[in-house]
CSV table of C-alpha atoms in Angstrom, one decimal:
chain,number,residue,atom,x,y,z
U,1,UNK,CA,9.1,-15.2,-25.6
U,2,UNK,CA,10.9,-17.7,-23.5
U,3,UNK,CA,14.4,-18.8,-22.7
U,4,UNK,CA,16.5,-19.9,-25.7
U,5,UNK,CA,17.3,-23.6,-26.1
U,6,UNK,CA,20.9,-24.2,-27.1
U,7,UNK,CA,22.0,-27.6,-28.4
U,8,UNK,CA,25.4,-27.7,-26.7
U,9,UNK,CA,26.9,-28.5,-23.3
U,10,UNK,CA,26.4,-25.7,-20.8
U,11,UNK,CA,30.1,-26.0,-19.9
U,12,UNK,CA,30.9,-24.3,-23.3
U,13,UNK,CA,29.7,-21.0,-21.8
U,14,UNK,CA,29.9,-21.5,-18.0
U,15,UNK,CA,32.5,-22.7,-15.5
U,16,UNK,CA,31.4,-25.0,-12.6
U,17,UNK,CA,32.2,-23.6,-9.2
U,18,UNK,CA,30.5,-25.8,-6.6
U,19,UNK,CA,27.7,-28.3,-6.2
U,20,UNK,CA,24.6,-26.9,-4.4
U,21,UNK,CA,22.3,-29.9,-4.2
U,22,UNK,CA,21.8,-33.3,-5.6
U,23,UNK,CA,18.4,-35.1,-5.7
U,24,UNK,CA,16.3,-37.6,-7.5
U,25,UNK,CA,15.9,-35.5,-10.6
U,26,UNK,CA,19.4,-34.2,-11.0
U,27,UNK,CA,22.1,-31.9,-9.7
U,28,UNK,CA,22.3,-28.1,-9.1
U,29,UNK,CA,25.6,-26.3,-9.3
U,30,UNK,CA,26.8,-22.7,-8.9
U,31,UNK,CA,28.4,-21.7,-12.2
U,32,UNK,CA,30.0,-18.5,-13.6
U,33,UNK,CA,29.9,-17.0,-17.0
U,34,UNK,CA,32.9,-15.4,-18.7
U,35,UNK,CA,32.2,-12.1,-16.9
U,36,UNK,CA,32.1,-13.7,-13.5
U,37,UNK,CA,28.4,-13.5,-13.0
U,38,UNK,CA,27.0,-16.3,-10.9
U,39,UNK,CA,24.0,-18.5,-12.0
U,40,UNK,CA,22.5,-21.8,-10.8
U,41,UNK,CA,22.8,-24.6,-13.3
U,42,UNK,CA,20.2,-27.4,-12.9
U,43,UNK,CA,21.1,-30.5,-14.9
U,44,UNK,CA,18.5,-33.2,-15.4
U,45,UNK,CA,19.1,-36.5,-17.2
U,46,UNK,CA,16.5,-37.3,-19.9
U,47,UNK,CA,16.2,-40.9,-18.7
U,48,UNK,CA,15.9,-41.9,-15.0
U,49,UNK,CA,15.5,-45.4,-13.8
U,50,UNK,CA,15.0,-46.6,-17.3
U,51,UNK,CA,12.1,-44.1,-18.0
U,52,UNK,CA,12.1,-41.2,-20.4
U,53,UNK,CA,11.1,-38.1,-18.5
U,54,UNK,CA,11.5,-35.5,-21.2
U,55,UNK,CA,7.8,-34.6,-20.9
U,56,UNK,CA,8.3,-33.7,-17.2
U,57,UNK,CA,11.4,-31.7,-18.0
U,58,UNK,CA,9.6,-29.7,-20.7
U,59,UNK,CA,6.6,-29.1,-18.4
U,60,UNK,CA,9.0,-27.5,-15.9
U,61,UNK,CA,10.5,-25.4,-18.7
U,62,UNK,CA,7.1,-24.3,-19.8
U,63,UNK,CA,6.0,-23.4,-16.3
U,64,UNK,CA,9.2,-21.3,-15.8
U,65,UNK,CA,8.6,-19.5,-19.1
U,66,UNK,CA,5.0,-18.7,-18.2
U,67,UNK,CA,6.4,-17.1,-15.0
U,68,UNK,CA,8.9,-15.0,-16.9
U,69,UNK,CA,8.9,-11.6,-15.3
U,70,UNK,CA,7.1,-12.6,-12.1
U,71,UNK,CA,9.2,-11.0,-9.4
U,72,UNK,CA,8.9,-13.9,-6.9
U,73,UNK,CA,9.9,-16.7,-9.3
U,74,UNK,CA,13.5,-17.5,-10.3
U,75,UNK,CA,14.4,-16.4,-13.9
U,76,UNK,CA,15.1,-19.1,-16.5
U,77,UNK,CA,17.9,-17.5,-18.6
U,78,UNK,CA,18.7,-20.3,-21.0
U,79,UNK,CA,18.3,-24.1,-21.6
U,80,UNK,CA,21.3,-26.2,-22.8
U,81,UNK,CA,20.4,-29.6,-24.3
U,82,UNK,CA,22.6,-32.6,-25.1
U,83,UNK,CA,21.8,-36.1,-26.1
U,84,UNK,CA,21.8,-37.1,-22.4
U,85,UNK,CA,20.4,-34.2,-20.4
U,86,UNK,CA,18.9,-30.7,-20.1
U,87,UNK,CA,20.5,-27.9,-18.1
U,88,UNK,CA,18.5,-24.9,-16.9
U,89,UNK,CA,20.5,-21.7,-16.3
U,90,UNK,CA,18.6,-20.0,-13.4
U,91,UNK,CA,19.1,-17.1,-11.0
U,92,UNK,CA,21.6,-17.9,-8.3
U,93,UNK,CA,20.6,-17.2,-4.7
U,94,UNK,CA,22.8,-18.6,-1.9
U,95,UNK,CA,20.1,-19.3,0.7
U,96,UNK,CA,16.6,-20.7,1.2
U,97,UNK,CA,14.0,-20.7,3.9
U,98,UNK,CA,15.0,-24.1,5.2
U,99,UNK,CA,18.6,-23.0,5.7
U,100,UNK,CA,17.5,-19.8,7.3
U,101,UNK,CA,15.3,-21.5,9.9
U,102,UNK,CA,17.9,-24.2,10.6
U,103,UNK,CA,20.5,-21.5,11.2
U,104,UNK,CA,18.5,-18.9,13.1
U,105,UNK,CA,15.5,-20.7,14.5
U,106,UNK,CA,11.8,-19.7,14.1
U,107,UNK,CA,11.3,-16.4,12.3
U,108,UNK,CA,9.6,-13.3,13.6
U,109,UNK,CA,5.9,-13.4,13.0
U,110,UNK,CA,5.9,-10.2,10.9
U,111,UNK,CA,8.5,-11.6,8.6
U,112,UNK,CA,6.6,-14.9,8.2
U,113,UNK,CA,3.4,-12.9,7.3
U,114,UNK,CA,5.3,-11.1,4.5
U,115,UNK,CA,6.9,-14.3,3.2
U,116,UNK,CA,3.6,-16.2,3.1
U,117,UNK,CA,1.8,-13.2,1.6
U,118,UNK,CA,4.4,-13.1,-1.3
U,119,UNK,CA,4.1,-16.8,-1.7
U,120,UNK,CA,0.3,-16.6,-1.9
U,121,UNK,CA,0.5,-13.9,-4.5
U,122,UNK,CA,2.9,-16.1,-6.6
U,123,UNK,CA,0.4,-19.0,-6.2
U,124,UNK,CA,-2.4,-16.8,-7.3
U,125,UNK,CA,-0.6,-16.1,-10.5
U,126,UNK,CA,-0.1,-19.8,-11.0
U,127,UNK,CA,-3.5,-21.0,-9.9
U,128,UNK,CA,-5.3,-18.4,-12.1
U,129,UNK,CA,-3.6,-20.3,-15.0
U,130,UNK,CA,-4.5,-23.7,-13.6
U,131,UNK,CA,-0.8,-24.5,-12.8
U,132,UNK,CA,-0.1,-26.3,-9.6
U,133,UNK,CA,3.5,-26.5,-8.2
U,134,UNK,CA,3.1,-29.7,-6.1
U,135,UNK,CA,6.5,-29.4,-4.4
U,136,UNK,CA,6.2,-26.4,-2.1
U,137,UNK,CA,8.6,-26.5,0.8
U,138,UNK,CA,11.1,-24.2,2.5
U,139,UNK,CA,14.0,-25.7,0.4
U,140,UNK,CA,12.2,-24.5,-2.8
U,141,UNK,CA,11.8,-21.0,-1.6
U,142,UNK,CA,15.0,-19.0,-2.1
U,143,UNK,CA,15.7,-15.8,-0.2
U,144,UNK,CA,18.0,-12.9,-1.0
U,145,UNK,CA,19.9,-10.4,1.2
U,146,UNK,CA,16.9,-8.1,1.3
U,147,UNK,CA,14.7,-11.0,2.6
U,148,UNK,CA,12.8,-11.2,-0.7
U,149,UNK,CA,11.6,-14.7,-1.8
U,150,UNK,CA,11.9,-16.5,-5.1
U,151,UNK,CA,10.0,-19.7,-5.8
U,152,UNK,CA,12.0,-22.4,-7.6
U,153,UNK,CA,11.9,-26.1,-8.7
U,154,UNK,CA,8.8,-26.6,-10.8
U,155,UNK,CA,9.9,-30.2,-11.6
U,156,UNK,CA,6.6,-31.7,-10.3
U,157,UNK,CA,4.3,-28.9,-11.6
U,158,UNK,CA,1.2,-29.7,-13.7
U,159,UNK,CA,-1.4,-27.9,-15.7
U,160,UNK,CA,-4.8,-29.0,-14.4
U,161,UNK,CA,-7.2,-29.4,-17.3
U,162,UNK,CA,-9.9,-31.4,-15.4
U,163,UNK,CA,-8.7,-31.7,-11.9
U,164,UNK,CA,-8.3,-35.5,-12.3
U,165,UNK,CA,-4.5,-35.5,-12.4
U,166,UNK,CA,-2.8,-37.8,-10.0
U,167,UNK,CA,0.7,-37.6,-8.7
U,168,UNK,CA,3.3,-40.1,-7.4
U,169,UNK,CA,4.6,-39.5,-3.9
U,170,UNK,CA,7.9,-37.6,-4.2
U,171,UNK,CA,9.8,-35.0,-2.2
U,172,UNK,CA,9.5,-34.4,1.5
U,173,UNK,CA,6.5,-36.2,2.9
U,174,UNK,CA,5.7,-33.6,5.6
U,175,UNK,CA,4.8,-31.1,2.9
U,176,UNK,CA,2.7,-33.4,0.7
U,177,UNK,CA,-1.0,-33.1,0.9
U,178,UNK,CA,-3.1,-36.1,1.9
U,179,UNK,CA,-4.4,-36.5,-1.6
U,180,UNK,CA,-0.8,-36.6,-3.0
U,181,UNK,CA,0.1,-39.4,-0.6
U,182,UNK,CA,-3.0,-41.4,-1.4
U,183,UNK,CA,-2.9,-40.9,-5.1
U,184,UNK,CA,-6.2,-39.0,-5.1
U,185,UNK,CA,-7.2,-36.3,-7.6
U,186,UNK,CA,-5.1,-33.1,-7.3
U,187,UNK,CA,-6.2,-29.5,-7.4
U,188,UNK,CA,-4.9,-26.1,-6.5
U,189,UNK,CA,-5.9,-27.0,-2.9
U,190,UNK,CA,-3.0,-29.4,-2.8
U,191,UNK,CA,-0.6,-26.4,-2.9
U,192,UNK,CA,-2.6,-24.6,-0.3
U,193,UNK,CA,-2.1,-27.5,2.2
U,194,UNK,CA,1.7,-27.1,1.7
U,195,UNK,CA,1.4,-23.4,2.4
U,196,UNK,CA,-0.1,-24.2,5.8
U,197,UNK,CA,2.8,-26.6,6.6
U,198,UNK,CA,5.4,-24.0,5.5
U,199,UNK,CA,3.8,-21.3,7.8
U,200,UNK,CA,3.8,-23.8,10.7
U,201,UNK,CA,7.5,-24.6,10.2
U,202,UNK,CA,8.6,-21.0,9.8
U,203,UNK,CA,6.9,-20.0,13.0
U,204,UNK,CA,8.0,-22.9,15.1
U,205,UNK,CA,11.0,-24.7,13.4
U,206,UNK,CA,9.2,-28.0,13.8
U,207,UNK,CA,7.1,-30.1,11.5
U,208,UNK,CA,3.4,-30.4,12.4
U,209,UNK,CA,3.5,-34.0,11.4
U,210,UNK,CA,6.8,-35.0,12.9
U,211,UNK,CA,7.1,-32.6,15.9
U,212,UNK,CA,9.7,-34.6,17.7
U,213,UNK,CA,12.0,-34.4,14.7
U,214,UNK,CA,13.1,-37.9,15.8
U,215,UNK,CA,13.5,-39.6,12.5
U,216,UNK,CA,10.2,-41.4,12.7
U,217,UNK,CA,9.4,-43.9,10.0
U,218,UNK,CA,8.0,-42.5,6.7
U,219,UNK,CA,4.7,-44.4,7.0
U,220,UNK,CA,4.2,-42.8,10.5
U,221,UNK,CA,4.6,-39.3,9.0
U,222,UNK,CA,2.3,-40.3,6.1
U,223,UNK,CA,-0.4,-41.5,8.6
U,224,UNK,CA,-0.2,-38.2,10.5
U,225,UNK,CA,-0.6,-36.3,7.3
U,226,UNK,CA,-3.5,-38.4,6.1
U,227,UNK,CA,-5.3,-38.2,9.4
U,228,UNK,CA,-4.4,-34.5,9.7
U,229,UNK,CA,-3.0,-35.1,13.2
U,230,UNK,CA,-1.2,-32.0,14.5
U,231,UNK,CA,-1.4,-29.5,17.4
U,232,UNK,CA,0.0,-26.2,18.7
U,233,UNK,CA,1.2,-27.7,22.0
U,234,UNK,CA,4.9,-26.9,21.5
U,235,UNK,CA,6.2,-24.1,23.7
U,236,UNK,CA,7.2,-22.2,20.5
U,237,UNK,CA,3.5,-21.4,19.9
U,238,UNK,CA,2.9,-19.7,23.3
U,239,UNK,CA,4.0,-16.4,21.9
U,240,UNK,CA,2.3,-16.7,18.5
U,241,UNK,CA,-0.9,-14.9,17.6
U,242,UNK,CA,-4.3,-16.6,17.5
U,243,UNK,CA,-4.6,-15.3,13.9
U,244,UNK,CA,-1.5,-17.2,12.9
U,245,UNK,CA,-3.0,-20.4,14.2
U,246,UNK,CA,-6.3,-19.7,12.6
U,247,UNK,CA,-4.6,-19.2,9.3
U,248,UNK,CA,-2.9,-22.5,9.4
U,249,UNK,CA,-6.1,-24.2,10.5
U,250,UNK,CA,-7.9,-23.0,7.4
U,251,UNK,CA,-5.3,-24.8,5.2
U,252,UNK,CA,-4.5,-28.0,7.1
U,253,UNK,CA,-7.9,-29.6,6.5
U,254,UNK,CA,-8.2,-33.2,5.2
U,255,UNK,CA,-10.9,-32.4,2.6
U,256,UNK,CA,-9.4,-30.4,-0.2
U,257,UNK,CA,-12.7,-28.6,-1.0
U,258,UNK,CA,-12.9,-27.2,2.5
U,259,UNK,CA,-9.4,-25.6,2.5
U,260,UNK,CA,-9.1,-21.9,2.0
U,261,UNK,CA,-8.4,-21.0,-1.7
U,262,UNK,CA,-5.5,-18.6,-2.5
U,263,UNK,CA,-7.9,-15.7,-2.6
U,264,UNK,CA,-9.4,-16.6,0.7
U,265,UNK,CA,-6.0,-17.0,2.2
U,266,UNK,CA,-4.9,-13.6,1.0
U,267,UNK,CA,-8.0,-12.1,2.6
U,268,UNK,CA,-7.4,-13.8,6.0
U,269,UNK,CA,-6.9,-11.2,8.8
U,270,UNK,CA,-3.4,-12.5,9.5
U,271,UNK,CA,-2.3,-12.0,5.9
U,272,UNK,CA,-4.5,-9.2,4.5
U,273,UNK,CA,-2.5,-6.1,3.7
U,274,UNK,CA,-3.5,-3.0,5.7
U,275,UNK,CA,-3.5,0.6,4.7
U,276,UNK,CA,-3.6,3.1,7.6
U,277,UNK,CA,-4.6,0.2,9.9
U,278,UNK,CA,-7.6,-0.8,7.7
U,279,UNK,CA,-7.6,-4.0,5.7
U,280,UNK,CA,-7.5,-3.5,2.0
U,281,UNK,CA,-10.4,-4.9,0.0
U,282,UNK,CA,-8.2,-6.8,-2.4
U,283,UNK,CA,-4.4,-7.5,-2.4
U,284,UNK,CA,-2.4,-5.7,-5.1
U,285,UNK,CA,-1.3,-7.8,-8.1
U,286,UNK,CA,2.2,-9.3,-8.0
U,287,UNK,CA,4.8,-6.9,-9.3
U,288,UNK,CA,6.1,-7.9,-12.7
U,289,UNK,CA,9.8,-7.4,-13.8
U,290,UNK,CA,9.0,-7.1,-17.5
U,291,UNK,CA,6.7,-4.7,-19.1
U,292,UNK,CA,6.6,-6.1,-22.6
U,293,UNK,CA,5.0,-9.5,-23.1
U,294,UNK,CA,4.5,-11.8,-26.1
U,295,UNK,CA,1.0,-12.3,-27.3
U,296,UNK,CA,0.8,-15.6,-25.5
U,297,UNK,CA,2.0,-14.2,-22.2
U,298,UNK,CA,-0.2,-11.1,-22.6
U,299,UNK,CA,-3.2,-13.5,-22.9
U,300,UNK,CA,-2.0,-15.4,-19.8
U,301,UNK,CA,-1.8,-12.1,-17.9
U,302,UNK,CA,-5.6,-11.5,-18.3
U,303,UNK,CA,-7.0,-11.6,-14.7
U,304,UNK,CA,-10.6,-11.9,-15.8
U,305,UNK,CA,-10.7,-15.1,-17.9
U,306,UNK,CA,-13.3,-17.7,-17.0
U,307,UNK,CA,-11.9,-21.2,-16.9
U,308,UNK,CA,-15.1,-23.0,-17.7
U,309,UNK,CA,-18.6,-22.2,-18.9
U,310,UNK,CA,-21.9,-23.1,-17.2
U,311,UNK,CA,-21.7,-26.7,-18.5
U,312,UNK,CA,-18.3,-27.2,-16.9
U,313,UNK,CA,-16.6,-27.4,-20.4
U,314,UNK,CA,-13.3,-25.5,-20.7
U,315,UNK,CA,-14.0,-22.0,-22.1
U,316,UNK,CA,-12.4,-20.8,-25.3
U,317,UNK,CA,-10.2,-18.5,-23.2
U,318,UNK,CA,-9.1,-21.3,-21.0
U,319,UNK,CA,-8.3,-23.5,-24.0
U,320,UNK,CA,-6.2,-20.6,-25.4
U,321,UNK,CA,-4.3,-20.4,-22.0
U,322,UNK,CA,-3.6,-24.1,-22.1
U,323,UNK,CA,-2.4,-23.9,-25.7
U,324,UNK,CA,-0.1,-21.0,-24.8
U,325,UNK,CA,1.3,-22.9,-21.9
U,326,UNK,CA,1.9,-25.8,-24.1
U,327,UNK,CA,4.1,-23.9,-26.5
U,328,UNK,CA,7.8,-24.6,-26.2
U,329,UNK,CA,10.2,-21.7,-26.3
U,330,UNK,CA,10.4,-20.7,-30.0
U,331,UNK,CA,14.0,-19.7,-30.1
U,332,UNK,CA,16.1,-22.8,-30.6
U,333,UNK,CA,19.8,-22.5,-31.5
U,334,UNK,CA,21.9,-25.3,-32.7
U,335,UNK,CA,25.6,-25.4,-32.1
U,336,UNK,CA,28.4,-27.2,-33.9
U,337,UNK,CA,29.7,-28.4,-30.5
U,338,UNK,CA,29.2,-32.0,-29.6
U,339,UNK,CA,28.1,-33.2,-26.2
């Protein structure tokens, strides 16, 4: 399974309506098909600053295909490829958490709990498969009219095979973990740091590492992140629960190995789901949109696979997972159209 790849310009099938965002990796537009249905078209050039980034683009495509059917991740409907670029056709949602906070201010604590819980369930799905997102921030969490979230932009995602991956600094510095900024080994804990920052911002509308929002120099923000310098002194925290602060403190820890894992975060009293006032022993699995899976995705859906054996070597099951993630979508359609 996986989104089809079509070797033709996406404009053969879609009409451009408006530009949504433009960044280092490409441009995102709202487009419509011939029936008037809206989608988001993300176009990424294969070469940027003289470097071929096809491997990075295909990693993003693979991550989205692995997440096919996950209810809190945007759907990848199709990929259009020309000699110059790739265009992903994705779900279109008009708003994101950054826009919501900028427009309406700090969110109600109960809503933040639900958002962070859903984000953690999504990360559990990814982390169980050794996939890290590495660019978690409010702008990359879309939200619909029913206040349901959808994670997007897997452009920096990686499959961790030995937790010795390193990453260049990119994106918004306030949400990067200290190890990302200092080019240190990455792990699933890098995503967990970002969850802590997101929770802080949704509850207060300010950054923990640039609280004055005064346009401080990038290196000053980086130093604050590296030194884990933050507090809850702003007046916006006076009405927030002690549990919310405790949750953030379990994540904004300099040493990655000391941060709460996704399972530990889901079990935190602030987040843990309750039934009749009693905390549930384990959170329910994330709801899936699709019931039928390919053999590869059925394998990836196994919740009981061991990543390594007692010697630390990747287990056979883990190797199969990595092989499945590495498969490109099998359905490739060539068009007579020229780019």
